Amino acid sequence: MTNISEVVASARDAFNSGVTKSYEFRLGQIKALLKLVEENDKLLAETIMKDVRKPKFEAVIFEVNYVKNDLRNVIFNLKDWMEPEKPDKSLTFAMDTVLIQPEPYGVALIIGAWNYPIQLCLAPFLGAIAAGNTVILKPSEIAPHTANLLAELIPKYLDPKCYQVVKGGIPETTKLLEERFDYIFYTGSCAVGKIIHQAASKNLTPITLELGGKSPVYIDSTADLDLTAARIMFGRLANAGQSCIAPDYVLCTKEIEAKFIEACKRCIKKWYGDNIKANVDYGRIVNRHHFQRIVKLLEGAKIAVGGSHDINDLYIEPTILRDVKPSDPVMQQEIFGPILPILNVSNAAEAITFINEREKPLALYLFSTNKKIQDLFLKNTSSGNLLVNDTMIHFSCDTIPFGGVGNSGMGGYHGKFSFDAFSHMKGTLIKKLDKLGEYANAARYPPFSEGKMSFI
Ligand code: NAD
């Protein structure tokens, strides 16, 4: 095993040297990261496909190109983001300088997940570099080819003292968590999120937790069901359902359910034809463990669409379940596979009650053109993100924070929010040390005469 204490100590020495603080250094490293992605884009996409067997289009669009765009956005904006913000001042501080100065935390640990192995490592990594931290990146062991490639390429392109990759699984992560970091950014399951939270609390280390859970969808009678089906199937079937913000279950009336199922059938046929298994545009489950877990959720379920599977190919057909009860196994865990259960509710109020009785989701999806219903969900539900009339695509809107709340995580990132996540916003007040200021200050110095008391 890598000597983890030494790796962390060298990252700390590098931070303490002050090298990562300047705009020029950060910009140079971010440009080097862009060069890494541009020069190796095909290899990166192929490596993702080796680990996760997702369609090439998805590997390119949701990972490689996504990261390229993110990098270009940071290169364009970094100078502005590093500038101290000058907030409004009250009269008391009218003569003073009031600033909010972003400063790097120090040594950041980033722990990535396997399902989008490049995006989920490089997007936070970029935020940490932009904010001026040194970084230790721990990719997921469940995507080993990607982890190997990152460990090989990052030291070739970036400063190897400031940015290091540690490969490995639970033993290595456990060892890492024994060390003191100044920031920890974790992507993965809620269960491990709690382990990270506990480890971070030993040193009061601030953290971002990008977790998962069950992201609900509500469809009302105003929604065009062909459009709705396409947008929900997009989210449920991309990466064979293995996305943290995939729509996990649908709530709707019995009447909508029947039409929605027919619309989904048409959509699946249009996209994948009659032989879905042979279609290269449809992905696979990452490993046998997850395959068996997902297939078990089908036991005793009423299958409206699909249901076939093949463990040798890690293939699960796009599947829709009807007459699902809240107590069914499929409703007890995040599905993380291409299965969509439908539960019946009679109206929006009942859907909101159902959602609010459960853990706060990472994403909440509403399909309705009724502004009052949109407003009802906006004001009466809590979720990491709310997306109306589509699924998943909010992750690419980088002017809103992406992240969870409650059990689905804490903190947000993407765009400037990634820079902010890895920056301490240092409130700064600069006063003049002059005699003039003392006239006002005399009021707060002893002796506290009756005259002064009458002013408070
Ligand atoms: P994973 O198995 O790749 O684990 C994530 C990381 O946690 C890995 O680097 C792994 O080494 C580490 N880890 C695992 N067990 C650990 C332990 N006991 N102690 C310390 N570290 C440990 O990924 P996963 O957890 O299977 O990922 C799937 C989950 O992640 C889903 O719940 C999904 O919704 C969530 N997710 C969230 C986001 C997001 O942005 N919010 C993105 C992707 C995935």
Coordinates of C-alpha atoms and ligand atoms in Angstrom, one line a residue:
M1 CA 0.0 0.0 0.0
T2 CA 1.2 3.5 -0.8
N3 CA 2.5 5.3 2.3
I4 CA -0.5 7.5 2.8
S5 CA 0.9 9.5 5.7
E6 CA 3.9 10.5 3.4
V7 CA 1.6 11.4 0.5
V8 CA -0.5 13.7 2.8
A9 CA 2.6 15.2 4.4
S10 CA 4.0 16.1 1.0
A11 CA 0.7 17.6 -0.1
R12 CA 0.8 19.7 3.1
D13 CA 4.4 20.8 2.5
A14 CA 3.4 21.8 -1.1
F15 CA 0.5 23.8 0.2
N16 CA 2.5 25.5 2.9
S17 CA 5.1 26.5 0.3
G18 CA 2.4 28.9 -1.0
V19 CA 2.9 27.8 -4.6
T20 CA -0.8 27.1 -5.3
K21 CA -1.9 30.6 -4.2
S22 CA -1.2 32.6 -7.3
Y23 CA -3.6 33.1 -10.2
E24 CA -0.9 32.2 -12.6
F25 CA -0.1 28.9 -11.0
R26 CA -3.7 27.9 -10.7
L27 CA -4.5 28.9 -14.3
G28 CA -1.4 27.0 -15.6
Q29 CA -2.5 23.8 -13.8
I30 CA -6.1 24.1 -15.0
K31 CA -4.8 24.6 -18.6
A32 CA -2.6 21.5 -18.1
L33 CA -5.7 19.6 -17.0
L34 CA -7.6 20.7 -20.1
K35 CA -4.6 19.6 -22.2
L36 CA -4.7 16.2 -20.4
V37 CA -8.4 15.8 -21.3
E38 CA -8.1 17.1 -24.8
E39 CA -5.0 15.0 -25.7
N40 CA -6.5 11.8 -24.2
D41 CA -10.2 12.3 -24.9
K42 CA -10.6 9.1 -26.9
L43 CA -8.6 7.0 -24.4
L44 CA -10.6 8.5 -21.5
A45 CA -13.9 7.6 -23.2
E46 CA -12.7 4.0 -24.0
T47 CA -11.5 3.5 -20.4
I48 CA -14.8 4.7 -19.0
M49 CA -16.6 2.2 -21.3
K50 CA -14.2 -0.6 -20.1
D51 CA -15.2 0.0 -16.5
V52 CA -18.9 0.8 -16.8
R53 CA -19.9 -0.4 -20.3
K54 CA -22.0 2.6 -21.0
P55 CA -22.6 3.8 -24.6
K56 CA -19.7 5.8 -26.1
F57 CA -22.0 8.8 -26.7
E58 CA -22.8 8.9 -22.9
A59 CA -19.1 8.5 -22.0
V60 CA -18.2 11.5 -24.3
I61 CA -21.2 13.8 -23.6
F62 CA -21.7 13.3 -19.8
E63 CA -18.1 12.8 -18.9
V64 CA -15.3 13.8 -21.2
N65 CA -17.0 16.8 -22.9
Y66 CA -18.7 17.8 -19.7
V67 CA -15.3 18.1 -18.0
K68 CA -13.8 20.0 -21.0
N69 CA -16.6 22.6 -20.8
D70 CA -16.2 22.9 -17.1
L71 CA -12.5 23.5 -17.5
R72 CA -13.0 26.2 -20.2
N73 CA -15.6 27.9 -18.0
V74 CA -13.1 28.0 -15.1
I75 CA -10.3 29.3 -17.3
F76 CA -12.5 32.1 -18.5
N77 CA -13.8 33.1 -15.0
L78 CA -11.0 32.3 -12.6
K79 CA -9.5 35.8 -12.3
D80 CA -13.0 37.2 -11.4
W81 CA -13.7 34.5 -8.9
M82 CA -10.4 35.0 -7.1
E83 CA -11.1 38.8 -6.7
P84 CA -12.3 39.7 -3.2
E85 CA -16.0 40.6 -3.1
K86 CA -16.9 44.0 -1.8
P87 CA -20.2 43.7 0.0
D88 CA -22.5 46.6 1.0
K89 CA -21.4 48.5 4.1
S90 CA -23.5 49.9 7.0
L91 CA -22.9 53.5 8.1
T92 CA -20.8 52.3 11.0
F93 CA -18.2 51.0 8.5
A94 CA -18.6 53.6 5.9
M95 CA -14.9 54.7 6.2
D96 CA -13.5 51.2 6.3
T97 CA -12.7 48.5 3.7
V98 CA -15.0 45.6 3.8
L99 CA -14.1 42.4 1.9
I100 CA -15.0 38.8 1.4
Q101 CA -11.7 37.2 0.4
P102 CA -11.8 33.6 -0.9
E103 CA -8.9 31.6 0.4
P104 CA -8.0 27.9 -0.2
Y105 CA -8.7 25.6 2.7
G106 CA -5.3 23.8 2.3
V107 CA -5.1 20.0 1.6
A108 CA -8.2 18.6 0.0
L109 CA -9.2 15.0 -0.2
I110 CA -11.6 14.0 -3.1
I111 CA -13.1 10.6 -3.1
G112 CA -14.9 9.7 -6.4
A113 CA -17.6 7.1 -7.3
W114 CA -17.6 4.6 -10.1
N115 CA -20.7 5.4 -12.1
Y116 CA -19.3 8.5 -13.9
P117 CA -15.7 7.8 -13.0
I118 CA -14.1 10.7 -14.9
Q119 CA -16.7 13.4 -14.3
L120 CA -17.1 12.6 -10.6
C121 CA -13.3 12.8 -10.1
L122 CA -12.3 15.6 -12.4
A123 CA -15.1 18.1 -11.8
P124 CA -14.5 18.4 -8.0
F125 CA -10.7 18.1 -8.6
L126 CA -10.9 21.2 -10.9
G127 CA -12.8 23.1 -8.3
A128 CA -10.2 22.3 -5.7
I129 CA -7.3 23.4 -8.0
A130 CA -9.1 26.6 -8.9
A131 CA -9.6 27.5 -5.3
G132 CA -5.8 27.1 -4.6
N133 CA -5.8 23.8 -2.7
T134 CA -3.4 20.9 -3.0
V135 CA -5.3 17.8 -3.7
I136 CA -5.3 14.0 -3.0
L137 CA -7.7 12.3 -5.4
K138 CA -9.0 8.8 -4.6
P139 CA -10.9 7.4 -7.6
S140 CA -13.3 4.4 -7.1
E141 CA -11.8 0.9 -7.1
I142 CA -15.0 -0.3 -8.9
A143 CA -13.8 1.6 -12.0
P144 CA -10.1 0.3 -11.8
H145 CA -9.1 1.1 -15.4
T146 CA -10.1 4.7 -15.0
A147 CA -8.4 4.9 -11.6
N148 CA -5.2 3.5 -13.2
L149 CA -5.4 6.0 -16.1
L150 CA -5.9 9.0 -13.8
A151 CA -3.0 7.9 -11.6
E152 CA -0.8 7.6 -14.7
L153 CA -1.8 10.9 -16.5
I154 CA -2.3 13.4 -13.7
P155 CA 1.4 13.4 -12.6
K156 CA 2.5 13.7 -16.2
Y157 CA 0.5 16.9 -16.8
L158 CA 0.1 18.5 -13.4
D159 CA 2.5 19.4 -10.6
P160 CA 3.1 16.1 -8.9
K161 CA 3.8 17.6 -5.5
C162 CA 0.5 19.5 -5.4
Y163 CA -1.8 16.9 -6.9
Q164 CA -1.6 13.2 -6.2
V165 CA -3.7 10.2 -6.9
V166 CA -4.1 7.4 -4.4
K167 CA -5.6 4.2 -5.8
G168 CA -7.4 1.6 -3.8
G169 CA -10.6 0.6 -2.0
I170 CA -11.8 0.5 1.6
P171 CA -8.5 -0.1 3.3
E172 CA -6.8 2.8 1.5
T173 CA -9.7 5.1 2.0
T174 CA -9.9 4.2 5.7
K175 CA -6.2 5.0 6.0
L176 CA -6.7 8.3 4.2
L177 CA -9.5 9.2 6.6
E178 CA -7.1 8.7 9.6
E179 CA -5.1 11.7 8.3
R180 CA -6.0 15.4 8.8
F181 CA -7.4 17.2 5.8
D182 CA -8.6 20.7 5.4
Y183 CA -11.5 19.7 3.2
I184 CA -13.1 16.4 2.2
F185 CA -15.3 16.1 -0.9
Y186 CA -17.0 12.7 -1.1
T187 CA -19.3 11.2 -3.8
G188 CA -21.0 7.9 -3.2
S189 CA -23.6 6.2 -1.0
C190 CA -25.3 7.5 2.0
A191 CA -24.0 4.7 4.2
V192 CA -20.3 5.6 3.4
G193 CA -21.2 9.3 3.6
K194 CA -21.9 8.8 7.3
I195 CA -18.4 7.2 7.7
I196 CA -16.8 10.2 6.0
H197 CA -18.8 12.6 8.1
Q198 CA -17.7 10.8 11.3
A199 CA -14.0 10.7 10.2
A200 CA -14.1 14.4 9.3
S201 CA -15.6 15.4 12.6
K202 CA -12.4 14.3 14.4
N203 CA -10.6 17.3 13.0
L204 CA -13.7 19.5 12.4
T205 CA -12.9 19.2 8.7
P206 CA -15.5 20.8 6.5
I207 CA -17.0 18.5 3.9
T208 CA -19.2 18.2 0.9
L209 CA -21.2 15.0 0.6
E210 CA -22.6 14.2 -2.8
L211 CA -24.8 11.2 -1.9
G212 CA -27.8 9.4 -3.5
G213 CA -31.2 8.1 -2.5
K214 CA -34.6 7.8 -4.2
S215 CA -35.4 10.7 -6.5
P216 CA -39.2 10.8 -7.1
V217 CA -41.2 11.9 -10.1
Y218 CA -44.8 13.2 -10.0
I219 CA -46.8 13.4 -13.2
D220 CA -50.1 15.4 -13.3
S221 CA -52.9 15.5 -15.9
T222 CA -51.5 18.5 -17.7
A223 CA -48.4 16.7 -18.8
D224 CA -48.0 15.6 -22.4
L225 CA -47.3 11.9 -21.8
D226 CA -45.2 11.2 -24.9
L227 CA -42.8 14.0 -24.0
T228 CA -42.9 13.0 -20.3
A229 CA -42.2 9.4 -21.1
A230 CA -39.2 10.3 -23.3
R231 CA -37.7 12.6 -20.6
I232 CA -38.2 10.1 -17.8
M233 CA -36.9 7.2 -19.8
F234 CA -33.8 9.3 -20.7
G235 CA -33.0 9.7 -17.0
R236 CA -33.9 6.2 -16.0
L237 CA -32.1 4.4 -18.8
A238 CA -28.9 6.5 -19.2
N239 CA -26.0 4.5 -17.9
A240 CA -28.5 1.6 -17.4
G241 CA -30.1 3.6 -14.6
Q242 CA -26.8 4.0 -12.6
S243 CA -27.0 7.7 -12.1
C244 CA -27.3 9.4 -8.7
I245 CA -30.1 11.7 -10.0
A246 CA -31.9 9.1 -12.1
P247 CA -35.7 9.2 -11.5
D248 CA -36.2 6.4 -9.0
Y249 CA -40.0 6.0 -8.9
V250 CA -43.1 7.7 -10.4
L251 CA -46.2 8.9 -8.6
C252 CA -49.4 9.4 -10.6
T253 CA -53.0 8.5 -10.8
K254 CA -54.1 5.1 -12.2
E255 CA -55.5 6.8 -15.3
I256 CA -52.2 8.5 -16.1
E257 CA -50.3 5.3 -15.3
A258 CA -52.0 3.4 -18.1
K259 CA -51.2 6.0 -20.7
F260 CA -47.7 6.7 -19.4
I261 CA -46.8 3.0 -19.6
E262 CA -47.9 2.9 -23.3
A263 CA -45.9 6.0 -24.0
C264 CA -42.8 4.4 -22.4
K265 CA -43.2 1.3 -24.5
R266 CA -43.3 3.4 -27.7
C267 CA -40.3 5.3 -26.6
I268 CA -38.2 2.3 -25.7
K269 CA -39.1 0.6 -29.1
K270 CA -38.2 3.8 -31.0
W271 CA -34.8 4.2 -29.3
Y272 CA -33.6 0.6 -29.0
G273 CA -35.7 -1.4 -31.5
D274 CA -36.8 -5.0 -30.9
N275 CA -33.4 -6.3 -29.8
I276 CA -32.4 -4.0 -26.9
K277 CA -29.6 -6.4 -25.8
A278 CA -27.9 -6.1 -29.2
N279 CA -28.2 -2.3 -29.3
V280 CA -24.9 -0.5 -28.5
D281 CA -26.8 2.5 -27.2
Y282 CA -28.0 0.7 -24.1
G283 CA -25.6 0.1 -21.2
R284 CA -24.9 -2.6 -18.7
I285 CA -24.8 -3.1 -14.9
V286 CA -21.4 -2.5 -13.5
N287 CA -20.8 -5.9 -11.8
R288 CA -22.5 -9.1 -10.6
H289 CA -23.0 -7.8 -7.1
H290 CA -25.1 -4.9 -8.3
F291 CA -26.8 -7.0 -10.9
Q292 CA -28.0 -9.5 -8.3
R293 CA -29.1 -6.8 -6.0
I294 CA -31.2 -5.1 -8.7
V295 CA -32.7 -8.3 -10.1
K296 CA -33.8 -9.3 -6.6
L297 CA -36.0 -6.2 -6.5
L298 CA -38.1 -7.8 -9.3
E299 CA -39.1 -10.8 -7.2
G300 CA -42.9 -10.8 -6.8
A301 CA -43.3 -7.5 -8.6
K302 CA -46.0 -6.8 -11.3
I303 CA -44.0 -6.2 -14.5
A304 CA -45.7 -3.9 -17.0
V305 CA -42.8 -3.5 -19.3
G306 CA -39.5 -5.6 -19.8
G307 CA -38.2 -7.7 -16.9
S308 CA -35.8 -9.9 -18.8
H309 CA -32.1 -10.1 -17.7
D310 CA -28.9 -12.0 -18.3
I311 CA -26.3 -12.2 -15.6
N312 CA -23.5 -13.3 -18.1
D313 CA -23.9 -10.1 -20.0
L314 CA -24.9 -8.0 -16.9
Y315 CA -27.9 -7.0 -19.0
I316 CA -31.2 -5.9 -17.5
E317 CA -34.0 -4.9 -19.9
P318 CA -35.7 -1.5 -19.3
T319 CA -38.4 -2.4 -16.9
I320 CA -41.5 -0.7 -15.5
L321 CA -43.4 -2.0 -12.5
R322 CA -47.1 -1.3 -11.7
D323 CA -49.2 -1.7 -8.6
V324 CA -46.2 -1.1 -6.4
K325 CA -46.7 -0.6 -2.7
P326 CA -44.6 1.6 -0.5
S327 CA -43.6 -1.5 1.5
D328 CA -42.3 -3.4 -1.5
P329 CA -38.5 -4.1 -1.6
V330 CA -38.0 -1.9 -4.6
M331 CA -39.1 1.1 -2.5
Q332 CA -36.7 0.3 0.4
Q333 CA -33.5 1.3 -1.4
E334 CA -32.1 3.4 -4.2
I335 CA -32.7 1.2 -7.3
F336 CA -29.6 2.3 -9.3
G337 CA -30.6 0.2 -12.3
P338 CA -33.1 0.4 -15.3
I339 CA -36.2 -0.3 -13.3
L340 CA -39.0 2.2 -12.8
P341 CA -41.8 1.5 -10.2
I342 CA -45.1 3.4 -10.5
L343 CA -47.1 4.1 -7.4
N344 CA -50.6 5.5 -7.5
V345 CA -51.6 8.7 -5.7
S346 CA -54.8 10.7 -6.4
N347 CA -53.4 14.2 -6.6
A348 CA -50.5 16.5 -6.1
A349 CA -51.2 17.0 -2.4
E350 CA -51.0 13.3 -1.8
A351 CA -47.8 13.1 -3.8
I352 CA -46.2 15.9 -1.7
T353 CA -47.2 14.1 1.5
F354 CA -45.7 10.8 0.2
I355 CA -42.4 12.6 -0.7
N356 CA -42.2 14.6 2.5
E357 CA -42.7 11.4 4.7
R358 CA -39.4 10.1 3.3
E359 CA -35.8 11.2 3.3
K360 CA -35.1 14.4 1.4
P361 CA -34.2 13.4 -2.2
L362 CA -31.2 14.4 -4.2
A363 CA -33.5 15.4 -7.1
L364 CA -37.2 15.9 -7.3
Y365 CA -39.0 15.8 -10.7
L366 CA -42.3 17.3 -11.5
F367 CA -44.1 17.0 -14.8
S368 CA -46.9 19.6 -15.0
T369 CA -47.6 22.7 -17.0
N370 CA -49.8 24.1 -14.2
K371 CA -47.9 27.0 -12.6
K372 CA -49.9 26.6 -9.4
I373 CA -48.8 22.9 -9.1
Q374 CA -45.2 24.0 -9.9
D375 CA -45.4 26.6 -7.2
L376 CA -46.9 24.1 -4.7
F377 CA -43.9 21.7 -5.2
L378 CA -41.4 24.5 -5.1
K379 CA -42.7 25.8 -1.7
N380 CA -43.8 22.6 0.0
T381 CA -41.1 20.1 -0.7
S382 CA -37.4 19.9 0.1
S383 CA -34.8 18.3 -2.2
G384 CA -31.2 18.9 -3.3
N385 CA -32.5 20.1 -6.7
L386 CA -36.0 20.5 -8.2
L387 CA -36.4 20.0 -11.9
V388 CA -39.7 20.7 -13.6
N389 CA -40.6 18.9 -16.9
D390 CA -37.4 17.0 -17.4
T391 CA -35.0 14.7 -15.6
M392 CA -31.2 14.8 -14.8
I393 CA -30.4 17.7 -17.1
H394 CA -30.1 20.2 -14.3
F395 CA -26.6 18.8 -13.6
S396 CA -25.4 20.7 -16.7
C397 CA -26.9 24.0 -15.6
D398 CA -23.8 25.4 -13.9
T399 CA -25.3 28.6 -12.6
I400 CA -27.2 26.6 -10.0
P401 CA -25.6 24.5 -7.2
F402 CA -25.8 20.7 -7.7
G403 CA -26.1 18.7 -4.5
G404 CA -28.2 17.1 -1.8
V405 CA -29.9 18.0 1.4
G406 CA -30.4 15.9 4.5
N407 CA -29.8 12.2 3.6
S408 CA -28.9 13.0 0.0
G409 CA -25.9 15.0 1.1
M410 CA -24.6 18.5 2.0
G411 CA -23.0 21.3 0.0
G412 CA -23.2 21.9 -3.7
Y413 CA -20.8 22.3 -6.7
H414 CA -20.6 22.9 -10.4
G415 CA -19.5 26.1 -12.1
K416 CA -18.6 28.8 -9.6
F417 CA -20.1 26.7 -6.8
S418 CA -17.2 24.3 -7.2
F419 CA -14.7 27.2 -6.6
D420 CA -16.8 28.3 -3.6
A421 CA -17.1 24.8 -2.2
F422 CA -13.3 24.6 -1.9
S423 CA -12.8 28.2 -0.7
H424 CA -13.1 29.6 2.8
M425 CA -14.8 33.0 2.4
K426 CA -12.8 35.1 4.7
G427 CA -14.8 38.1 5.9
T428 CA -12.3 40.9 6.2
L429 CA -12.6 44.4 7.7
I430 CA -9.7 46.9 7.2
K431 CA -9.8 50.0 9.4
K432 CA -7.5 53.0 9.3
L433 CA -5.3 53.4 12.4
D434 CA -5.8 57.2 12.7
K435 CA -6.8 59.7 15.3
L436 CA -10.0 60.7 13.4
G437 CA -11.5 57.2 14.0
E438 CA -10.8 57.6 17.8
Y439 CA -13.6 60.3 18.1
A440 CA -16.2 57.6 17.2
N441 CA -14.3 54.9 19.1
A442 CA -14.4 56.9 22.3
A443 CA -18.0 56.0 22.6
R444 CA -17.1 52.3 23.2
Y445 CA -14.2 52.8 25.5
P446 CA -14.6 53.0 29.3
P447 CA -15.5 54.8 31.5
F448 CA -19.1 54.0 30.7
S449 CA -20.7 57.2 32.0
E450 CA -24.4 57.8 32.4
G451 CA -24.2 59.9 29.2
K452 CA -23.0 56.9 27.2
M453 CA -25.6 54.6 28.8
S454 CA -28.4 56.9 27.7
F455 CA -27.4 56.3 24.0
I456 CA -27.8 52.5 24.1
Ligands
NAD1 P1 -18.3 3.4 -4.8 O1 -18.5 2.0 -4.4 O2 -17.5 3.8 -6.0 O3 -17.9 4.2 -3.5 C1 -17.6 5.6 -3.6 C2 -16.3 5.8 -2.9 O4 -16.4 5.4 -1.5 C3 -15.1 4.9 -3.5 O5 -14.0 5.7 -3.7 C4 -14.9 3.9 -2.4 O6 -13.5 3.5 -2.3 C5 -15.3 4.6 -1.1 N1 -15.7 3.7 -0.1 C6 -16.5 2.6 -0.3 N2 -16.7 2.0 0.9 C7 -16.0 2.7 1.9 C8 -15.8 2.6 3.3 N3 -16.4 1.6 4.0 N4 -15.1 3.5 3.9 C9 -14.5 4.5 3.2 N5 -14.6 4.6 1.8 C10 -15.4 3.8 1.2 O7 -19.7 4.1 -5.1 P2 -21.1 3.7 -4.6 O8 -21.2 4.1 -3.1 O9 -21.6 2.4 -5.0 O10 -21.9 4.9 -5.5 C11 -23.2 4.8 -5.7 C12 -23.9 5.7 -4.8 O11 -23.3 7.0 -5.0 C13 -25.3 5.9 -5.1 O12 -26.0 6.0 -3.9 C14 -25.4 7.2 -5.9 O13 -26.6 7.8 -5.9 C15 -24.3 8.0 -5.2 N6 -23.8 9.0 -6.2 C16 -24.0 10.3 -5.9 C17 -23.5 11.2 -6.8 C18 -23.8 12.7 -6.5 O14 -23.2 13.5 -7.2 N7 -24.6 13.1 -5.5 C19 -22.9 10.9 -7.9 C20 -22.7 9.5 -8.2 C21 -23.1 8.6 -7.3

